Amino acid sequence: MPARKPSIGGNWKMNLDTAGVKALTGDLLKVLDTSIADTVDVTVFPPFPYLAPVAGALCDAGSQLQVGAQDAWATPNGAFTGEVSLSMLKDVGVSTVLVGHSERRHVIGESDELVNEKLLAALDAGFEVVLAIGEKLEQRESGKTNLVNIGQTCLGLAGTTAQQMAKVTLAYEPVWAIGTGKTATPQDAQDAHLAIRQAVGSLHGEDVANALRIQYGGSMKPGNAADLLAQPDIDGGLIGGAALSADDFAAIVRAAS
Ligand code: 13P
C-alpha cells in the first residue's frame, strides 16, 4: 500500500474579522515550523473576504501553508449574483476548494448533483478538491451510515477520472459530530473510512483507493487527534473550532506529522 502523506485542513467557517484573521495567520506562522510541510499538507480555509490577505501573508512569509476556499461556484464568470468563481479564487492565490460541506448540504440545501458539478469544475480548473461527506444522527441511528457515505462519495465523484483523483481528498464529517464536542470513536471513524475507501476502489480501482487521503472532521481536538489519526484509514483531519486557535491547530498538525 502506498504511504499517504497526512493532510490537515483548518476550516475557519464564517468566523473572525480583519484583525482576527491577521492575528490567527501571524500566530500560525509563528507556531508552525516551515519544515512541517515536509511531512503534512496543511491548508487553511478562511472566509471569502479574507482569502487574498491570507494568501498574500503566507506567500510573503515563504510559507508552505496552502489556502483553500470553503466553496465555489461551478460556472465561469457571469450573472451569478452573490457567488464566487473558480477563476476569481485562482486569481487571489487559492489552491484548494472544499465542496459538499455538511453546512452547505444541510443548511443551504446543496444537492449531490450540485456538489458534483462544483467538484468537476474545480478539478478541470486545476484545483485540489476536498469533498466532504457524512451522515446525520438519525441516519447513523437507523443503520444507514455506510449507505449515506457511499452514496455521497459515488455521486460526488461521478464523472471523475482515475487521474483526476490524485487531486481529490475526501473528508468524512459525521454531521452529529460537527461543532458538538461529540467525536466518532476511533473505531467508528475507521469503519466509516474503510467503507468510503472501498467505495472509491469500486469506482476507480484499488490503486486509486489506496492512494486517496481521507480526513476525519467532527470535533477533532488536540486531545483526541492522535487516537483518530492512528487509525489505518484516517489520513488527516478537517478541523473547525480548534482551527481558530493557532496552538490547538498546530498541536493537531503535529499529531499528524
Ligand atoms: P468542528 O471541528 O468544529 O467540529 O468542525 C468540523 C468541520 O465542520 C470542519 O469542516
PDB file of C-alpha atoms and ligand atoms in Angstrom:
ATOM      1  CA  MET A   1       0.000   0.000   0.000  1.00  0.00           C
ATOM      2  CA  PRO A   2       1.475   3.437  -0.896  1.00  0.00           C
ATOM      3  CA  ALA A   3       2.287   5.689   2.070  1.00  0.00           C
ATOM      4  CA  ARG A   4      -0.194   8.534   2.237  1.00  0.00           C
ATOM      5  CA  LYS A   5       1.081  11.937   3.314  1.00  0.00           C
ATOM      6  CA  PRO A   6      -1.208  13.248   6.088  1.00  0.00           C
ATOM      7  CA  SER A   7      -3.376  16.207   5.223  1.00  0.00           C
ATOM      8  CA  ILE A   8      -4.864  18.687   7.697  1.00  0.00           C
ATOM      9  CA  GLY A   9      -7.365  21.422   6.869  1.00  0.00           C
ATOM     10  CA  GLY A  10      -8.423  24.307   9.070  1.00  0.00           C
ATOM     11  CA  ASN A  11     -11.953  25.394   8.189  1.00  0.00           C
ATOM     12  CA  TRP A  12     -12.463  28.834   9.708  1.00  0.00           C
ATOM     13  CA  LYS A  13     -16.107  28.804   8.589  1.00  0.00           C
ATOM     14  CA  MET A  14     -17.941  32.160   8.938  1.00  0.00           C
ATOM     15  CA  ASN A  15     -15.761  33.459  11.768  1.00  0.00           C
ATOM     16  CA  LEU A  16     -13.232  36.216  12.511  1.00  0.00           C
ATOM     17  CA  ASP A  17     -12.739  39.744  11.190  1.00  0.00           C
ATOM     18  CA  THR A  18      -9.767  41.572   9.665  1.00  0.00           C
ATOM     19  CA  ALA A  19      -7.919  41.847  12.964  1.00  0.00           C
ATOM     20  CA  GLY A  20      -8.725  38.259  13.962  1.00  0.00           C
ATOM     21  CA  VAL A  21      -7.608  36.878  10.611  1.00  0.00           C
ATOM     22  CA  LYS A  22      -4.371  38.820  10.796  1.00  0.00           C
ATOM     23  CA  ALA A  23      -3.691  37.606  14.332  1.00  0.00           C
ATOM     24  CA  LEU A  24      -4.505  33.964  13.567  1.00  0.00           C
ATOM     25  CA  THR A  25      -2.413  33.956  10.386  1.00  0.00           C
ATOM     26  CA  GLY A  26       0.518  35.556  12.214  1.00  0.00           C
ATOM     27  CA  ASP A  27       0.216  33.086  15.082  1.00  0.00           C
ATOM     28  CA  LEU A  28       0.117  30.128  12.679  1.00  0.00           C
ATOM     29  CA  LEU A  29       3.287  31.358  11.028  1.00  0.00           C
ATOM     30  CA  LYS A  30       4.931  31.539  14.444  1.00  0.00           C
ATOM     31  CA  VAL A  31       3.865  28.166  15.821  1.00  0.00           C
ATOM     32  CA  LEU A  32       4.029  26.018  12.689  1.00  0.00           C
ATOM     33  CA  ASP A  33       7.594  25.259  11.756  1.00  0.00           C
ATOM     34  CA  THR A  34       8.079  25.635   7.995  1.00  0.00           C
ATOM     35  CA  SER A  35       9.587  22.138   7.831  1.00  0.00           C
ATOM     36  CA  ILE A  36       6.205  20.716   8.906  1.00  0.00           C
ATOM     37  CA  ALA A  37       5.206  20.876   5.224  1.00  0.00           C
ATOM     38  CA  ASP A  38       7.679  18.077   4.511  1.00  0.00           C
ATOM     39  CA  THR A  39       5.543  15.658   6.496  1.00  0.00           C
ATOM     40  CA  VAL A  40       1.986  17.100   6.466  1.00  0.00           C
ATOM     41  CA  ASP A  41      -0.001  19.046   3.873  1.00  0.00           C
ATOM     42  CA  VAL A  42      -1.701  21.913   5.685  1.00  0.00           C
ATOM     43  CA  THR A  43      -4.442  24.084   4.199  1.00  0.00           C
ATOM     44  CA  VAL A  44      -6.424  26.868   5.832  1.00  0.00           C
ATOM     45  CA  PHE A  45      -9.893  27.821   4.607  1.00  0.00           C
ATOM     46  CA  PRO A  46     -10.639  31.462   5.527  1.00  0.00           C
ATOM     47  CA  PRO A  47     -13.958  33.133   4.631  1.00  0.00           C
ATOM     48  CA  PHE A  48     -14.041  34.632   1.101  1.00  0.00           C
ATOM     49  CA  PRO A  49     -13.217  38.257   2.050  1.00  0.00           C
ATOM     50  CA  TYR A  50     -10.008  37.155   3.749  1.00  0.00           C
ATOM     51  CA  LEU A  51      -8.659  34.758   1.106  1.00  0.00           C
ATOM     52  CA  ALA A  52      -6.496  37.351  -0.626  1.00  0.00           C
ATOM     53  CA  PRO A  53      -4.904  38.816   2.524  1.00  0.00           C
ATOM     54  CA  VAL A  54      -4.216  35.374   3.998  1.00  0.00           C
ATOM     55  CA  ALA A  55      -2.750  34.091   0.726  1.00  0.00           C
ATOM     56  CA  GLY A  56      -0.635  37.253   0.499  1.00  0.00           C
ATOM     57  CA  ALA A  57       0.630  36.991   4.075  1.00  0.00           C
ATOM     58  CA  LEU A  58       1.544  33.307   3.688  1.00  0.00           C
ATOM     59  CA  CYS A  59       3.272  33.961   0.380  1.00  0.00           C
ATOM     60  CA  ASP A  60       5.224  36.936   1.794  1.00  0.00           C
ATOM     61  CA  ALA A  61       6.387  34.754   4.669  1.00  0.00           C
ATOM     62  CA  GLY A  62       7.503  31.995   2.270  1.00  0.00           C
ATOM     63  CA  SER A  63       5.110  29.601   3.999  1.00  0.00           C
ATOM     64  CA  GLN A  64       4.147  26.228   2.529  1.00  0.00           C
ATOM     65  CA  LEU A  65       0.666  26.508   4.050  1.00  0.00           C
ATOM     66  CA  GLN A  66      -1.966  26.336   1.330  1.00  0.00           C
ATOM     67  CA  VAL A  67      -5.075  28.472   1.102  1.00  0.00           C
ATOM     68  CA  GLY A  68      -8.439  26.906   0.371  1.00  0.00           C
ATOM     69  CA  ALA A  69     -11.904  28.287  -0.328  1.00  0.00           C
ATOM     70  CA  GLN A  70     -14.867  26.940   1.623  1.00  0.00           C
ATOM     71  CA  ASP A  71     -16.963  26.761  -1.539  1.00  0.00           C
ATOM     72  CA  ALA A  72     -17.022  27.937  -5.174  1.00  0.00           C
ATOM     73  CA  TRP A  73     -19.486  28.287  -7.988  1.00  0.00           C
ATOM     74  CA  ALA A  74     -19.067  25.867 -10.890  1.00  0.00           C
ATOM     75  CA  THR A  75     -19.633  28.105 -13.901  1.00  0.00           C
ATOM     76  CA  PRO A  76     -17.344  30.764 -15.408  1.00  0.00           C
ATOM     77  CA  ASN A  77     -17.694  34.466 -14.526  1.00  0.00           C
ATOM     78  CA  GLY A  78     -21.089  35.904 -15.374  1.00  0.00           C
ATOM     79  CA  ALA A  79     -24.515  36.663 -13.961  1.00  0.00           C
ATOM     80  CA  PHE A  80     -24.450  34.704 -10.687  1.00  0.00           C
ATOM     81  CA  THR A  81     -25.128  37.319  -8.034  1.00  0.00           C
ATOM     82  CA  GLY A  82     -23.534  36.510  -4.723  1.00  0.00           C
ATOM     83  CA  GLU A  83     -21.379  33.667  -5.995  1.00  0.00           C
ATOM     84  CA  VAL A  84     -17.589  33.395  -6.353  1.00  0.00           C
ATOM     85  CA  SER A  85     -15.998  31.797  -9.418  1.00  0.00           C
ATOM     86  CA  LEU A  86     -13.061  29.451  -9.663  1.00  0.00           C
ATOM     87  CA  SER A  87     -11.110  31.948 -11.773  1.00  0.00           C
ATOM     88  CA  MET A  88     -11.520  34.577  -9.018  1.00  0.00           C
ATOM     89  CA  LEU A  89     -10.237  32.087  -6.469  1.00  0.00           C
ATOM     90  CA  LYS A  90      -7.256  31.229  -8.615  1.00  0.00           C
ATOM     91  CA  ASP A  91      -6.583  34.940  -9.125  1.00  0.00           C
ATOM     92  CA  VAL A  92      -6.219  35.537  -5.367  1.00  0.00           C
ATOM     93  CA  GLY A  93      -3.916  32.588  -4.686  1.00  0.00           C
ATOM     94  CA  VAL A  94      -6.320  29.816  -3.694  1.00  0.00           C
ATOM     95  CA  SER A  95      -5.085  26.285  -4.412  1.00  0.00           C
ATOM     96  CA  THR A  96      -7.821  24.136  -2.885  1.00  0.00           C
ATOM     97  CA  VAL A  97     -11.609  24.143  -2.971  1.00  0.00           C
ATOM     98  CA  LEU A  98     -13.841  22.493  -0.392  1.00  0.00           C
ATOM     99  CA  VAL A  99     -17.140  21.163  -1.745  1.00  0.00           C
ATOM    100  CA  GLY A 100     -20.077  19.440  -0.102  1.00  0.00           C
ATOM    101  CA  HIS A 101     -19.507  20.593   3.469  1.00  0.00           C
ATOM    102  CA  SER A 102     -22.460  19.460   5.570  1.00  0.00           C
ATOM    103  CA  GLU A 103     -23.380  23.068   6.331  1.00  0.00           C
ATOM    104  CA  ARG A 104     -23.668  23.667   2.563  1.00  0.00           C
ATOM    105  CA  ARG A 105     -25.692  20.474   2.154  1.00  0.00           C
ATOM    106  CA  HIS A 106     -27.996  20.701   5.144  1.00  0.00           C
ATOM    107  CA  VAL A 107     -28.248  24.424   5.948  1.00  0.00           C
ATOM    108  CA  ILE A 108     -28.042  25.883   2.429  1.00  0.00           C
ATOM    109  CA  GLY A 109     -29.620  22.856   0.716  1.00  0.00           C
ATOM    110  CA  GLU A 110     -26.979  21.836  -1.833  1.00  0.00           C
ATOM    111  CA  SER A 111     -27.686  18.565  -3.647  1.00  0.00           C
ATOM    112  CA  ASP A 112     -25.230  15.802  -4.509  1.00  0.00           C
ATOM    113  CA  GLU A 113     -25.589  16.882  -8.151  1.00  0.00           C
ATOM    114  CA  LEU A 114     -24.541  20.461  -7.417  1.00  0.00           C
ATOM    115  CA  VAL A 115     -21.654  19.255  -5.252  1.00  0.00           C
ATOM    116  CA  ASN A 116     -20.530  17.013  -8.121  1.00  0.00           C
ATOM    117  CA  GLU A 117     -20.778  19.879 -10.609  1.00  0.00           C
ATOM    118  CA  LYS A 118     -18.568  22.028  -8.374  1.00  0.00           C
ATOM    119  CA  LEU A 119     -16.049  19.224  -7.859  1.00  0.00           C
ATOM    120  CA  LEU A 120     -15.707  18.542 -11.583  1.00  0.00           C
ATOM    121  CA  ALA A 121     -15.376  22.233 -12.416  1.00  0.00           C
ATOM    122  CA  ALA A 122     -12.732  22.748  -9.719  1.00  0.00           C
ATOM    123  CA  LEU A 123     -10.731  19.745 -10.948  1.00  0.00           C
ATOM    124  CA  ASP A 124     -10.991  20.982 -14.539  1.00  0.00           C
ATOM    125  CA  ALA A 125      -9.654  24.342 -13.362  1.00  0.00           C
ATOM    126  CA  GLY A 126      -6.648  22.634 -11.748  1.00  0.00           C
ATOM    127  CA  PHE A 127      -7.558  22.954  -8.066  1.00  0.00           C
ATOM    128  CA  GLU A 128      -7.022  20.437  -5.312  1.00  0.00           C
ATOM    129  CA  VAL A 129     -10.505  19.483  -4.110  1.00  0.00           C
ATOM    130  CA  VAL A 130     -11.732  18.334  -0.719  1.00  0.00           C
ATOM    131  CA  LEU A 131     -15.092  16.543  -0.958  1.00  0.00           C
ATOM    132  CA  ALA A 132     -16.886  16.463   2.383  1.00  0.00           C
ATOM    133  CA  ILE A 133     -19.420  13.758   3.133  1.00  0.00           C
ATOM    134  CA  GLY A 134     -21.084  12.410   6.259  1.00  0.00           C
ATOM    135  CA  GLU A 135     -24.235  11.024   7.790  1.00  0.00           C
ATOM    136  CA  LYS A 136     -26.739  12.733  10.078  1.00  0.00           C
ATOM    137  CA  LEU A 137     -27.533  11.357  13.532  1.00  0.00           C
ATOM    138  CA  GLU A 138     -30.844   9.764  12.509  1.00  0.00           C
ATOM    139  CA  GLN A 139     -29.131   8.067   9.572  1.00  0.00           C
ATOM    140  CA  ARG A 140     -26.462   6.627  11.876  1.00  0.00           C
ATOM    141  CA  GLU A 141     -29.085   5.512  14.391  1.00  0.00           C
ATOM    142  CA  SER A 142     -31.072   3.750  11.683  1.00  0.00           C
ATOM    143  CA  GLY A 143     -28.003   1.840  10.461  1.00  0.00           C
ATOM    144  CA  LYS A 144     -27.583   3.865   7.260  1.00  0.00           C
ATOM    145  CA  THR A 145     -24.097   5.292   7.909  1.00  0.00           C
ATOM    146  CA  ASN A 146     -22.290   3.405   5.157  1.00  0.00           C
ATOM    147  CA  LEU A 147     -25.203   3.708   2.736  1.00  0.00           C
ATOM    148  CA  VAL A 148     -25.221   7.503   3.078  1.00  0.00           C
ATOM    149  CA  ASN A 149     -21.446   7.882   2.912  1.00  0.00           C
ATOM    150  CA  ILE A 150     -21.042   5.574  -0.063  1.00  0.00           C
ATOM    151  CA  GLY A 151     -23.913   7.340  -1.838  1.00  0.00           C
ATOM    152  CA  GLN A 152     -22.429  10.808  -1.257  1.00  0.00           C
ATOM    153  CA  THR A 153     -18.990   9.539  -2.298  1.00  0.00           C
ATOM    154  CA  CYS A 154     -20.166   7.951  -5.544  1.00  0.00           C
ATOM    155  CA  LEU A 155     -22.483  10.838  -6.505  1.00  0.00           C
ATOM    156  CA  GLY A 156     -19.893  13.424  -5.539  1.00  0.00           C
ATOM    157  CA  LEU A 157     -17.167  11.732  -7.585  1.00  0.00           C
ATOM    158  CA  ALA A 158     -19.359  10.868 -10.597  1.00  0.00           C
ATOM    159  CA  GLY A 159     -17.574  11.593 -13.856  1.00  0.00           C
ATOM    160  CA  THR A 160     -14.076  11.843 -12.365  1.00  0.00           C
ATOM    161  CA  THR A 161     -11.168  10.033 -13.972  1.00  0.00           C
ATOM    162  CA  ALA A 162      -8.651   7.934 -12.063  1.00  0.00           C
ATOM    163  CA  GLN A 163      -6.021  10.525 -12.989  1.00  0.00           C
ATOM    164  CA  GLN A 164      -8.055  13.399 -11.517  1.00  0.00           C
ATOM    165  CA  MET A 165      -8.366  11.512  -8.235  1.00  0.00           C
ATOM    166  CA  ALA A 166      -4.754  12.407  -7.435  1.00  0.00           C
ATOM    167  CA  LYS A 167      -6.114  15.910  -6.688  1.00  0.00           C
ATOM    168  CA  VAL A 168      -9.046  14.780  -4.549  1.00  0.00           C
ATOM    169  CA  THR A 169      -9.147  14.378  -0.777  1.00  0.00           C
ATOM    170  CA  LEU A 170     -12.254  13.123   0.999  1.00  0.00           C
ATOM    171  CA  ALA A 171     -13.362  14.484   4.347  1.00  0.00           C
ATOM    172  CA  TYR A 172     -15.604  12.224   6.406  1.00  0.00           C
ATOM    173  CA  GLU A 173     -17.516  14.525   8.719  1.00  0.00           C
ATOM    174  CA  PRO A 174     -20.350  12.871  10.625  1.00  0.00           C
ATOM    175  CA  VAL A 175     -22.880  15.696  10.890  1.00  0.00           C
ATOM    176  CA  TRP A 176     -23.716  14.903  14.525  1.00  0.00           C
ATOM    177  CA  ALA A 177     -20.052  15.378  15.493  1.00  0.00           C
ATOM    178  CA  ILE A 178     -19.544  18.797  13.900  1.00  0.00           C
ATOM    179  CA  GLY A 179     -19.220  21.586  16.429  1.00  0.00           C
ATOM    180  CA  THR A 180     -20.935  19.458  19.090  1.00  0.00           C
ATOM    181  CA  GLY A 181     -17.935  18.218  21.052  1.00  0.00           C
ATOM    182  CA  LYS A 182     -19.099  14.676  20.219  1.00  0.00           C
ATOM    183  CA  THR A 183     -16.475  12.740  18.278  1.00  0.00           C
ATOM    184  CA  ALA A 184     -16.857   9.446  16.490  1.00  0.00           C
ATOM    185  CA  THR A 185     -14.869   6.804  18.343  1.00  0.00           C
ATOM    186  CA  PRO A 186     -11.637   5.987  16.526  1.00  0.00           C
ATOM    187  CA  GLN A 187     -13.136   2.593  15.624  1.00  0.00           C
ATOM    188  CA  ASP A 188     -16.421   4.055  14.300  1.00  0.00           C
ATOM    189  CA  ALA A 189     -14.468   6.590  12.256  1.00  0.00           C
ATOM    190  CA  GLN A 190     -12.131   3.874  10.969  1.00  0.00           C
ATOM    191  CA  ASP A 191     -15.095   1.698   9.944  1.00  0.00           C
ATOM    192  CA  ALA A 192     -16.623   4.591   8.001  1.00  0.00           C
ATOM    193  CA  HIS A 193     -13.298   5.491   6.360  1.00  0.00           C
ATOM    194  CA  LEU A 194     -12.751   1.898   5.261  1.00  0.00           C
ATOM    195  CA  ALA A 195     -16.221   1.722   3.692  1.00  0.00           C
ATOM    196  CA  ILE A 196     -15.566   5.012   1.872  1.00  0.00           C
ATOM    197  CA  ARG A 197     -12.189   3.781   0.606  1.00  0.00           C
ATOM    198  CA  GLN A 198     -13.773   0.573  -0.623  1.00  0.00           C
ATOM    199  CA  ALA A 199     -16.426   2.595  -2.471  1.00  0.00           C
ATOM    200  CA  VAL A 200     -13.696   4.587  -4.197  1.00  0.00           C
ATOM    201  CA  GLY A 201     -11.999   1.285  -5.018  1.00  0.00           C
ATOM    202  CA  SER A 202     -15.112   0.060  -6.769  1.00  0.00           C
ATOM    203  CA  LEU A 203     -15.276   3.321  -8.761  1.00  0.00           C
ATOM    204  CA  HIS A 204     -11.620   3.734  -9.676  1.00  0.00           C
ATOM    205  CA  GLY A 205      -9.738   0.599  -8.643  1.00  0.00           C
ATOM    206  CA  GLU A 206      -7.561  -0.353  -5.708  1.00  0.00           C
ATOM    207  CA  ASP A 207      -4.542   1.793  -6.559  1.00  0.00           C
ATOM    208  CA  VAL A 208      -6.588   4.995  -6.569  1.00  0.00           C
ATOM    209  CA  ALA A 209      -8.390   3.944  -3.380  1.00  0.00           C
ATOM    210  CA  ASN A 210      -5.128   3.162  -1.592  1.00  0.00           C
ATOM    211  CA  ALA A 211      -3.598   6.485  -2.603  1.00  0.00           C
ATOM    212  CA  LEU A 212      -6.678   8.533  -1.589  1.00  0.00           C
ATOM    213  CA  ARG A 213      -6.426  10.613   1.560  1.00  0.00           C
ATOM    214  CA  ILE A 214      -9.476  10.623   3.791  1.00  0.00           C
ATOM    215  CA  GLN A 215      -9.627  13.259   6.516  1.00  0.00           C
ATOM    216  CA  TYR A 216     -11.788  12.929   9.613  1.00  0.00           C
ATOM    217  CA  GLY A 217     -13.752  16.004  10.679  1.00  0.00           C
ATOM    218  CA  GLY A 218     -16.064  16.485  13.644  1.00  0.00           C
ATOM    219  CA  SER A 219     -14.759  17.875  16.922  1.00  0.00           C
ATOM    220  CA  MET A 220     -11.173  16.808  16.274  1.00  0.00           C
ATOM    221  CA  LYS A 221      -9.092  18.455  19.013  1.00  0.00           C
ATOM    222  CA  PRO A 222      -5.530  18.174  20.342  1.00  0.00           C
ATOM    223  CA  GLY A 223      -6.795  15.685  22.952  1.00  0.00           C
ATOM    224  CA  ASN A 224      -8.347  13.187  20.541  1.00  0.00           C
ATOM    225  CA  ALA A 225      -6.379  13.753  17.331  1.00  0.00           C
ATOM    226  CA  ALA A 226      -3.632  11.198  17.959  1.00  0.00           C
ATOM    227  CA  ASP A 227      -6.080   8.327  18.580  1.00  0.00           C
ATOM    228  CA  LEU A 228      -8.097   9.165  15.478  1.00  0.00           C
ATOM    229  CA  LEU A 229      -5.026   9.667  13.315  1.00  0.00           C
ATOM    230  CA  ALA A 230      -3.593   6.333  14.466  1.00  0.00           C
ATOM    231  CA  GLN A 231      -6.344   4.507  12.552  1.00  0.00           C
ATOM    232  CA  PRO A 232      -5.088   2.943   9.327  1.00  0.00           C
ATOM    233  CA  ASP A 233      -7.625   4.649   7.059  1.00  0.00           C
ATOM    234  CA  ILE A 234      -7.617   8.091   8.721  1.00  0.00           C
ATOM    235  CA  ASP A 235      -5.117  10.243   6.846  1.00  0.00           C
ATOM    236  CA  GLY A 236      -5.687  13.625   8.409  1.00  0.00           C
ATOM    237  CA  GLY A 237      -8.364  15.937   9.683  1.00  0.00           C
ATOM    238  CA  LEU A 238     -10.655  18.754   8.693  1.00  0.00           C
ATOM    239  CA  ILE A 239     -10.776  20.961  11.745  1.00  0.00           C
ATOM    240  CA  GLY A 240     -13.425  23.558  12.609  1.00  0.00           C
ATOM    241  CA  GLY A 241     -13.477  25.010  16.128  1.00  0.00           C
ATOM    242  CA  ALA A 242      -9.926  24.022  17.023  1.00  0.00           C
ATOM    243  CA  ALA A 243      -8.612  25.659  13.835  1.00  0.00           C
ATOM    244  CA  LEU A 244      -9.455  29.066  15.319  1.00  0.00           C
ATOM    245  CA  SER A 245      -6.671  28.620  17.874  1.00  0.00           C
ATOM    246  CA  ALA A 246      -3.197  28.536  16.344  1.00  0.00           C
ATOM    247  CA  ASP A 247      -1.880  26.477  19.270  1.00  0.00           C
ATOM    248  CA  ASP A 248      -4.646  23.862  19.059  1.00  0.00           C
ATOM    249  CA  PHE A 249      -4.414  23.654  15.284  1.00  0.00           C
ATOM    250  CA  ALA A 250      -0.639  23.310  15.426  1.00  0.00           C
ATOM    251  CA  ALA A 251      -0.959  20.548  18.030  1.00  0.00           C
ATOM    252  CA  ILE A 252      -3.243  18.622  15.669  1.00  0.00           C
ATOM    253  CA  VAL A 253      -0.881  19.181  12.738  1.00  0.00           C
ATOM    254  CA  ARG A 254       1.983  17.870  14.852  1.00  0.00           C
ATOM    255  CA  ALA A 255      -0.073  14.842  15.859  1.00  0.00           C
ATOM    256  CA  ALA A 256      -0.459  14.082  12.149  1.00  0.00           C
ATOM    257  CA  SER A 257       3.203  14.538  11.296  1.00  0.00           C
TER     258      SER A 257
HETATM  259  P1  13P B   1     -15.587  21.104  14.312  1.00  0.00           P
HETATM  260  O1  13P B   1     -14.150  20.695  14.371  1.00  0.00           O
HETATM  261  O2  13P B   1     -15.871  22.425  14.944  1.00  0.00           O
HETATM  262  O3  13P B   1     -16.490  20.011  14.796  1.00  0.00           O
HETATM  263  O4  13P B   1     -15.945  21.309  12.744  1.00  0.00           O
HETATM  264  C1  13P B   1     -15.632  20.324  11.843  1.00  0.00           C
HETATM  265  C2  13P B   1     -15.905  20.834  10.493  1.00  0.00           C
HETATM  266  O5  13P B   1     -17.029  21.049  10.106  1.00  0.00           O
HETATM  267  C3  13P B   1     -14.755  21.120   9.630  1.00  0.00           C
HETATM  268  O6  13P B   1     -15.149  21.349   8.318  1.00  0.00           O
END
